[in-house]
Coordinates of C-alpha atoms and ligand atoms in Angstrom, one line a residue:
M1 CA -15.1 7.3 -10.7
R2 CA -13.7 6.7 -7.2
A3 CA -10.5 4.7 -6.9
K4 CA -11.1 1.3 -5.1
F5 CA -8.8 2.2 -2.3
S6 CA -9.0 5.3 -0.3
G7 CA -7.0 6.8 2.5
R8 CA -8.6 6.6 5.9
I9 CA -7.5 7.7 9.4
I10 CA -6.6 4.7 11.5
G11 CA -5.1 6.4 14.5
C12 CA -5.1 9.8 16.2
G13 CA -3.0 11.5 18.8
M14 CA -2.4 14.9 20.3
S15 CA -0.2 16.7 22.7
V16 CA 0.0 20.2 24.0
P17 CA 2.3 22.0 26.4
E18 CA 1.2 22.0 30.1
K19 CA 1.6 25.7 30.5
V20 CA -1.7 27.6 30.1
L21 CA -2.0 31.3 29.4
T22 CA -5.4 32.7 30.2
N23 CA -7.0 35.9 29.0
F24 CA -6.5 37.2 32.5
D25 CA -2.8 36.5 32.2
L26 CA -2.8 38.5 29.0
E27 CA -4.5 41.4 30.7
K28 CA -1.2 41.8 32.6
I29 CA 0.9 41.8 29.4
V30 CA -1.0 44.0 27.0
E31 CA -3.9 46.4 27.2
T32 CA -6.8 44.0 26.7
S33 CA -9.5 42.3 28.6
D34 CA -11.0 38.8 29.0
E35 CA -14.3 40.3 27.9
W36 CA -12.8 41.7 24.6
I37 CA -11.0 38.5 23.7
T38 CA -13.9 36.3 24.5
E39 CA -16.4 38.4 22.6
R40 CA -14.2 38.9 19.5
T41 CA -12.6 35.5 19.3
G42 CA -14.2 32.9 21.6
I43 CA -10.8 32.2 23.1
K44 CA -10.5 31.9 26.9
E45 CA -7.0 30.3 27.2
R46 CA -4.2 28.7 25.2
H47 CA -1.3 26.3 25.8
I48 CA 2.1 27.7 25.2
L49 CA 5.6 26.3 25.4
R50 CA 7.8 27.0 28.4
D51 CA 11.1 28.7 27.3
D52 CA 13.0 25.4 27.7
E53 CA 10.5 23.4 25.6
V54 CA 10.4 22.7 21.9
I55 CA 7.4 21.7 19.7
S56 CA 9.1 18.6 18.4
T57 CA 8.6 17.0 21.8
F58 CA 4.9 17.4 21.5
A59 CA 4.8 16.4 17.9
I60 CA 6.6 13.1 18.8
E61 CA 4.2 12.5 21.7
A62 CA 1.2 13.0 19.5
S63 CA 2.7 10.7 16.8
K64 CA 3.4 7.9 19.3
E65 CA -0.2 8.1 20.4
A66 CA -1.5 7.9 16.9
L67 CA 0.7 5.0 16.1
N68 CA -0.4 3.2 19.2
E69 CA -4.0 3.7 18.3
A70 CA -3.4 2.4 14.8
N71 CA -1.7 -0.7 16.3
L72 CA 1.4 -0.1 14.4
Q73 CA 5.1 -0.1 15.1
P74 CA 7.3 2.8 14.0
E75 CA 8.9 0.6 11.3
D76 CA 5.4 0.3 9.7
I77 CA 5.4 4.0 8.8
N78 CA 6.4 4.6 5.1
L79 CA 6.2 8.4 5.1
I80 CA 5.9 11.3 7.6
I81 CA 4.4 14.6 6.4
T82 CA 4.5 17.4 8.9
A83 CA 2.5 20.6 8.4
T84 CA 4.1 23.4 10.2
L85 CA 5.3 27.0 9.9
T86 CA 7.1 26.9 13.2
P87 CA 9.5 23.9 13.1
D88 CA 12.2 23.7 15.7
F89 CA 14.8 24.5 13.0
L90 CA 14.7 25.3 9.3
M91 CA 17.1 22.4 8.9
P92 CA 16.6 19.6 9.7
S93 CA 12.8 19.6 9.2
L94 CA 10.4 18.9 12.0
A95 CA 9.4 15.7 10.2
I96 CA 13.0 14.5 10.4
L97 CA 13.0 15.1 14.2
I98 CA 9.8 13.1 14.5
Q99 CA 11.2 10.3 12.3
N100 CA 14.2 10.1 14.7
G101 CA 12.1 10.6 17.8
I102 CA 9.7 7.8 17.1
G103 CA 12.3 5.6 15.5
A104 CA 10.5 5.3 12.1
G105 CA 13.6 4.0 10.4
R106 CA 11.9 3.1 7.1
A107 CA 10.0 6.3 6.6
G108 CA 10.7 9.2 4.3
A109 CA 10.0 12.6 6.0
F110 CA 9.3 16.1 5.0
D111 CA 7.7 19.3 6.2
L112 CA 4.9 21.1 4.3
S113 CA 4.2 24.8 4.6
A114 CA 0.6 25.8 3.9
T115 CA -0.1 27.7 7.1
C116 CA -3.4 26.9 8.8
S117 CA -4.5 24.8 5.9
G118 CA -1.3 22.7 6.1
F119 CA -2.8 19.7 7.9
L120 CA -5.5 19.3 5.3
Y121 CA -3.0 19.8 2.5
A122 CA -0.9 17.0 4.1
L123 CA -3.9 14.8 4.6
I124 CA -5.0 15.1 1.0
L125 CA -1.5 14.3 -0.2
A126 CA -1.4 11.3 2.1
D127 CA -4.7 10.1 0.7
Q128 CA -3.5 10.4 -2.8
I129 CA -0.3 8.4 -2.1
V130 CA -2.2 5.7 -0.2
K131 CA -4.6 5.3 -3.2
N132 CA -1.6 4.2 -5.3
N133 CA 0.1 2.4 -2.4
P134 CA -2.7 0.8 -0.4
D135 CA -0.4 -1.0 2.0
W136 CA 1.4 2.2 3.0
H137 CA 1.0 3.9 6.4
I138 CA 1.5 7.7 6.4
L139 CA 1.9 9.7 9.6
V140 CA 0.4 13.2 9.1
V141 CA 1.3 15.7 11.8
G142 CA 0.2 19.3 12.4
A143 CA 2.4 21.0 14.9
E144 CA 3.0 24.6 15.8
A145 CA 4.9 26.8 18.2
L146 CA 3.2 30.1 17.3
S147 CA 4.0 31.6 20.7
R148 CA 7.6 31.8 19.5
K149 CA 6.6 34.0 16.6
T150 CA 4.1 36.1 18.6
N151 CA 4.8 39.7 19.3
W152 CA 3.8 40.0 22.9
E153 CA 3.6 43.8 22.6
D154 CA 1.0 43.6 19.8
R155 CA -2.5 43.1 21.4
T156 CA -4.1 42.6 18.0
T157 CA -2.3 39.3 17.5
C158 CA -0.9 38.0 20.8
V159 CA -4.3 37.1 22.1
L160 CA -5.0 34.8 19.2
F161 CA -2.5 32.0 19.1
G162 CA -1.5 28.8 20.9
D163 CA 0.9 25.9 20.7
G164 CA 0.3 22.2 20.2
A165 CA 0.5 19.2 18.0
G166 CA -1.9 16.7 16.5
A167 CA -1.2 13.6 14.5
V168 CA -3.0 10.9 12.5
V169 CA -2.0 7.7 10.7
V170 CA -3.5 7.3 7.2
G171 CA -3.8 3.8 5.8
G172 CA -5.6 2.2 2.9
D173 CA -9.2 1.0 3.1
P174 CA -9.6 -1.9 0.6
S175 CA -13.4 -1.6 0.6
G176 CA -13.1 2.0 -0.6
E177 CA -16.0 2.8 1.6
K178 CA -14.2 4.7 4.3
G179 CA -11.8 7.6 4.1
V180 CA -11.5 10.6 1.8
I181 CA -14.4 11.1 -0.6
D182 CA -13.5 14.5 -2.2
F183 CA -11.3 17.5 -1.5
I184 CA -10.6 21.0 -2.5
L185 CA -7.1 22.6 -2.4
G186 CA -6.7 26.2 -3.1
A187 CA -4.5 29.3 -2.8
D188 CA -4.7 33.0 -3.6
G189 CA -1.5 35.0 -3.3
S190 CA -2.9 38.3 -4.3
N191 CA -3.3 39.4 -0.7
W192 CA -0.3 37.8 0.8
Q193 CA 0.7 41.0 2.6
L194 CA -2.3 40.8 4.9
L195 CA -0.7 38.0 7.0
T196 CA 3.1 37.6 7.2
L197 CA 6.0 36.3 9.1
K198 CA 9.1 37.7 7.3
G199 CA 11.9 37.1 9.7
G200 CA 13.7 33.8 9.3
G201 CA 13.2 33.6 5.5
S202 CA 15.9 34.2 3.0
A203 CA 14.9 37.7 1.8
Y204 CA 16.9 39.0 4.6
F205 CA 20.2 38.1 6.2
P206 CA 20.2 37.0 9.9
F207 CA 20.2 40.1 12.1
D208 CA 19.5 42.2 8.9
E209 CA 18.9 45.8 10.0
R210 CA 16.7 46.4 7.0
L211 CA 14.1 44.2 8.5
P212 CA 12.1 46.0 11.2
K213 CA 12.0 44.1 14.5
D214 CA 8.3 43.5 14.4
E215 CA 8.6 41.7 11.1
H216 CA 10.2 38.8 13.1
Y217 CA 6.7 38.1 14.4
I218 CA 3.4 37.3 12.8
K219 CA 1.8 40.4 11.5
M220 CA -1.8 40.5 10.5
Q221 CA -4.5 42.9 9.3
G222 CA -7.1 41.1 11.2
R223 CA -10.2 42.8 9.9
E224 CA -9.3 42.1 6.2
V225 CA -8.3 38.6 7.0
F226 CA -11.5 38.0 8.8
K227 CA -13.6 39.0 5.7
I228 CA -11.7 36.7 3.4
A229 CA -11.7 33.8 5.8
T230 CA -15.4 33.8 6.3
R231 CA -16.0 34.0 2.6
M232 CA -13.6 31.2 1.7
M233 CA -14.7 28.8 4.4
E234 CA -18.3 29.1 3.3
K235 CA -17.4 28.8 -0.4
I236 CA -15.3 25.6 0.1
A237 CA -18.0 24.0 2.2
L238 CA -20.8 24.7 -0.2
E239 CA -18.8 23.7 -3.2
L240 CA -17.9 20.3 -1.7
L241 CA -21.5 19.6 -0.7
E242 CA -22.9 20.7 -4.0
R243 CA -20.6 18.7 -6.3
N244 CA -21.2 15.5 -4.2
G245 CA -25.0 16.0 -4.2
L246 CA -25.1 16.5 -0.5
K247 CA -27.0 18.8 1.9
A248 CA -25.4 20.3 4.9
N249 CA -27.7 18.3 7.0
D250 CA -26.2 15.0 5.6
L251 CA -23.0 15.9 7.5
S252 CA -22.5 14.2 10.9
L253 CA -19.9 16.8 12.0
V254 CA -18.0 19.8 10.6
I255 CA -14.5 20.3 11.9
P256 CA -13.4 23.8 10.9
H257 CA -10.0 25.3 11.5
Q258 CA -10.2 27.1 14.9
A259 CA -9.1 30.7 14.1
N260 CA -12.0 32.7 15.5
L261 CA -15.3 31.5 17.0
R262 CA -17.1 34.2 14.9
I263 CA -15.7 32.7 11.7
I264 CA -16.9 29.3 12.8
E265 CA -20.3 30.6 13.8
Y266 CA -20.7 32.4 10.4
L267 CA -20.0 29.1 8.7
R268 CA -22.4 27.2 10.9
E269 CA -25.2 29.8 10.2
R270 CA -24.5 29.7 6.4
L271 CA -24.8 25.9 6.5
D272 CA -27.9 26.2 8.7
L273 CA -26.5 23.6 11.1
P274 CA -27.2 23.2 14.9
K275 CA -24.3 23.8 17.3
E276 CA -23.7 20.2 18.0
K277 CA -22.8 19.5 14.3
V278 CA -19.9 22.0 14.3
F279 CA -16.9 21.2 16.5
V280 CA -15.4 24.0 18.6
N281 CA -12.5 23.9 21.0
I282 CA -10.9 27.3 20.3
D283 CA -11.9 28.4 23.8
R284 CA -9.2 26.1 25.3
Y285 CA -6.4 26.3 22.6
G286 CA -6.7 29.5 20.6
N287 CA -5.5 29.3 17.0
T288 CA -2.9 26.6 16.7
S289 CA -2.7 26.9 12.9
A290 CA -1.7 23.6 11.3
A291 CA -2.3 21.8 14.6
S292 CA -5.9 23.0 15.0
I293 CA -7.8 20.4 12.9
P294 CA -5.9 17.3 14.1
I295 CA -6.4 18.4 17.7
A296 CA -10.1 19.1 17.1
L297 CA -10.5 15.7 15.3
Y298 CA -8.8 14.0 18.3
E299 CA -11.0 15.7 20.8
A300 CA -14.2 15.1 18.8
R301 CA -13.4 11.4 18.8
K302 CA -12.7 11.3 22.5
Q303 CA -16.0 13.0 23.2
G304 CA -17.8 10.4 21.2
R305 CA -18.9 12.8 18.5
I306 CA -17.5 10.8 15.6
K307 CA -18.8 7.3 15.0
D308 CA -18.2 4.6 12.4
G309 CA -19.7 5.6 9.1
D310 CA -20.1 9.3 10.0
L311 CA -19.8 11.8 7.2
L312 CA -17.3 14.6 8.1
L313 CA -16.4 17.9 6.5
L314 CA -13.0 19.4 7.4
V315 CA -12.4 23.0 6.3
A316 CA -9.5 25.3 6.7
F317 CA -8.1 28.7 5.8
G318 CA -4.8 30.4 6.4
G319 CA -2.1 32.9 5.6
G320 CA -1.0 33.1 2.0
F321 CA -3.9 32.7 1.5
T322 CA -4.4 29.0 1.5
F323 CA -7.6 27.1 1.8
A324 CA -8.7 23.5 1.8
G325 CA -11.7 21.3 2.4
L326 CA -12.2 17.6 2.7
L327 CA -15.2 15.3 2.8
M328 CA -14.5 12.0 4.6
R329 CA -16.5 8.9 5.6
W330 CA -15.2 7.7 9.0
Ligands
COA401 N1 -7.9 43.9 23.2 C1 -8.6 45.0 23.2 N2 -8.8 45.7 22.1 C2 -8.2 45.3 21.0 C3 -7.5 44.1 20.9 C4 -7.3 43.4 22.1 N3 -6.6 42.3 22.1 N4 -7.1 44.0 19.7 C5 -7.6 45.0 18.9 N5 -8.3 45.8 19.7 C6 -9.0 47.0 19.4 C7 -8.5 47.6 18.1 O1 -7.4 48.5 18.4 C8 -9.7 48.4 17.6 O2 -9.7 49.6 18.3 P1 -10.2 51.0 17.6 O3 -11.6 50.7 17.1 O4 -10.1 52.0 18.6 O5 -9.2 51.1 16.4 C9 -10.9 47.5 18.1 O6 -10.3 46.7 19.1 C10 -11.4 46.7 17.0 O7 -10.4 46.1 16.2 P2 -10.6 45.2 15.0 O8 -9.3 44.7 14.4 O9 -11.6 45.8 14.1 O10 -11.4 44.0 15.7 P3 -12.1 42.7 15.1 O11 -13.5 42.6 15.5 O12 -11.8 42.6 13.6 O13 -11.3 41.5 15.8 C11 -9.6 39.9 15.3 C12 -9.9 41.4 15.6 C13 -8.1 39.8 15.1 C14 -10.0 39.1 16.4 C15 -10.4 39.5 14.0 O14 -10.2 40.5 13.0 C16 -10.0 38.2 13.4 O15 -10.2 37.2 14.0 N6 -9.4 38.2 12.3 C17 -9.1 37.0 11.5 C18 -8.0 36.2 12.3 C19 -7.6 35.0 11.6 O16 -8.5 34.2 11.3 N7 -6.4 34.8 11.4 C20 -5.7 33.7 11.0 C21 -6.1 33.1 9.7 S1 -5.9 31.5 9.9

């Protein structure tokens, strides 16, 4: 039986660096082409940090906007959860920098590491906490600076990623009619070697010569990851629909993690949905990992594609592997 209170999103924000790197810019860095990137990924351009910028600046901007939309003051926030695999520092966490940056003096704050599914993991956690504490307000942020972990000599990965931040405020809905309806959280570590970022962890010392230089960057066996991603995205979506007695057509909008347009298109075809029911903005941002869904959610709202009472499906997949899906009444 559903709890009386559920967590609903009451404010959204986003912020991305101004600097844009187009496919044509990338043609000058590695042996690639706009045509190859567009055809294989759907990406045309991505925002990336300037050398003197840090992602916390954008996470703070996005958080302030979400707070503003929720009509809340920083002191009204009880908890900040930041999904990221590229915080400014390992210590303090990005969530702490956000807490300080927005002046949320009463809030607890921590980072959560679940790669591209991180934002949904964090949102699910926030919903569960709000169910028990209906007067709480939880700031959930997805923020990534993947350009800092990108090997600009590796054409198989450097064309894929972008930087940015998205944020939402989760609050209780006393009617229990809006907010999270159901969710799936999952992980499968059996293929973890297919997508890694080893540098910066504690397996190696700083400047450890045992670690090859390219392991300081994201490494991926794209073709294998692609196969698993398509399978998992479909499985999660179908399972959530089935166990809630829904048909894909009941959904108002699907917001998938933006990793590759072909993965999104595969999902859309499996659900037999028209293009307007599946949100896509990968062409302008690339894969921003944990930031991709909150940025997409923000843009979908600004474009008027989410209305009161709409039924949304959010679905993500990422390194690890992690996966997550969430059904929500707006
Ligand atoms: N420009 C031009 N050619 C490129 C290239 C680039 N940027 N990157 C790879 N190629 C080449 C390869 O070297 C290969 O050449 P070969 O056939 O001579 O060996 C060819 O293009 C095909 O490579 P392949 O890796 O099979 O391409 P693909 O169709 O699988 O597309 C990805 C590559 C990375 C776009 C795709 O595998 C993918 O999106 N994977 C999943 C990514 C993902 O979702 N990651 C994050 C999870 S959240």
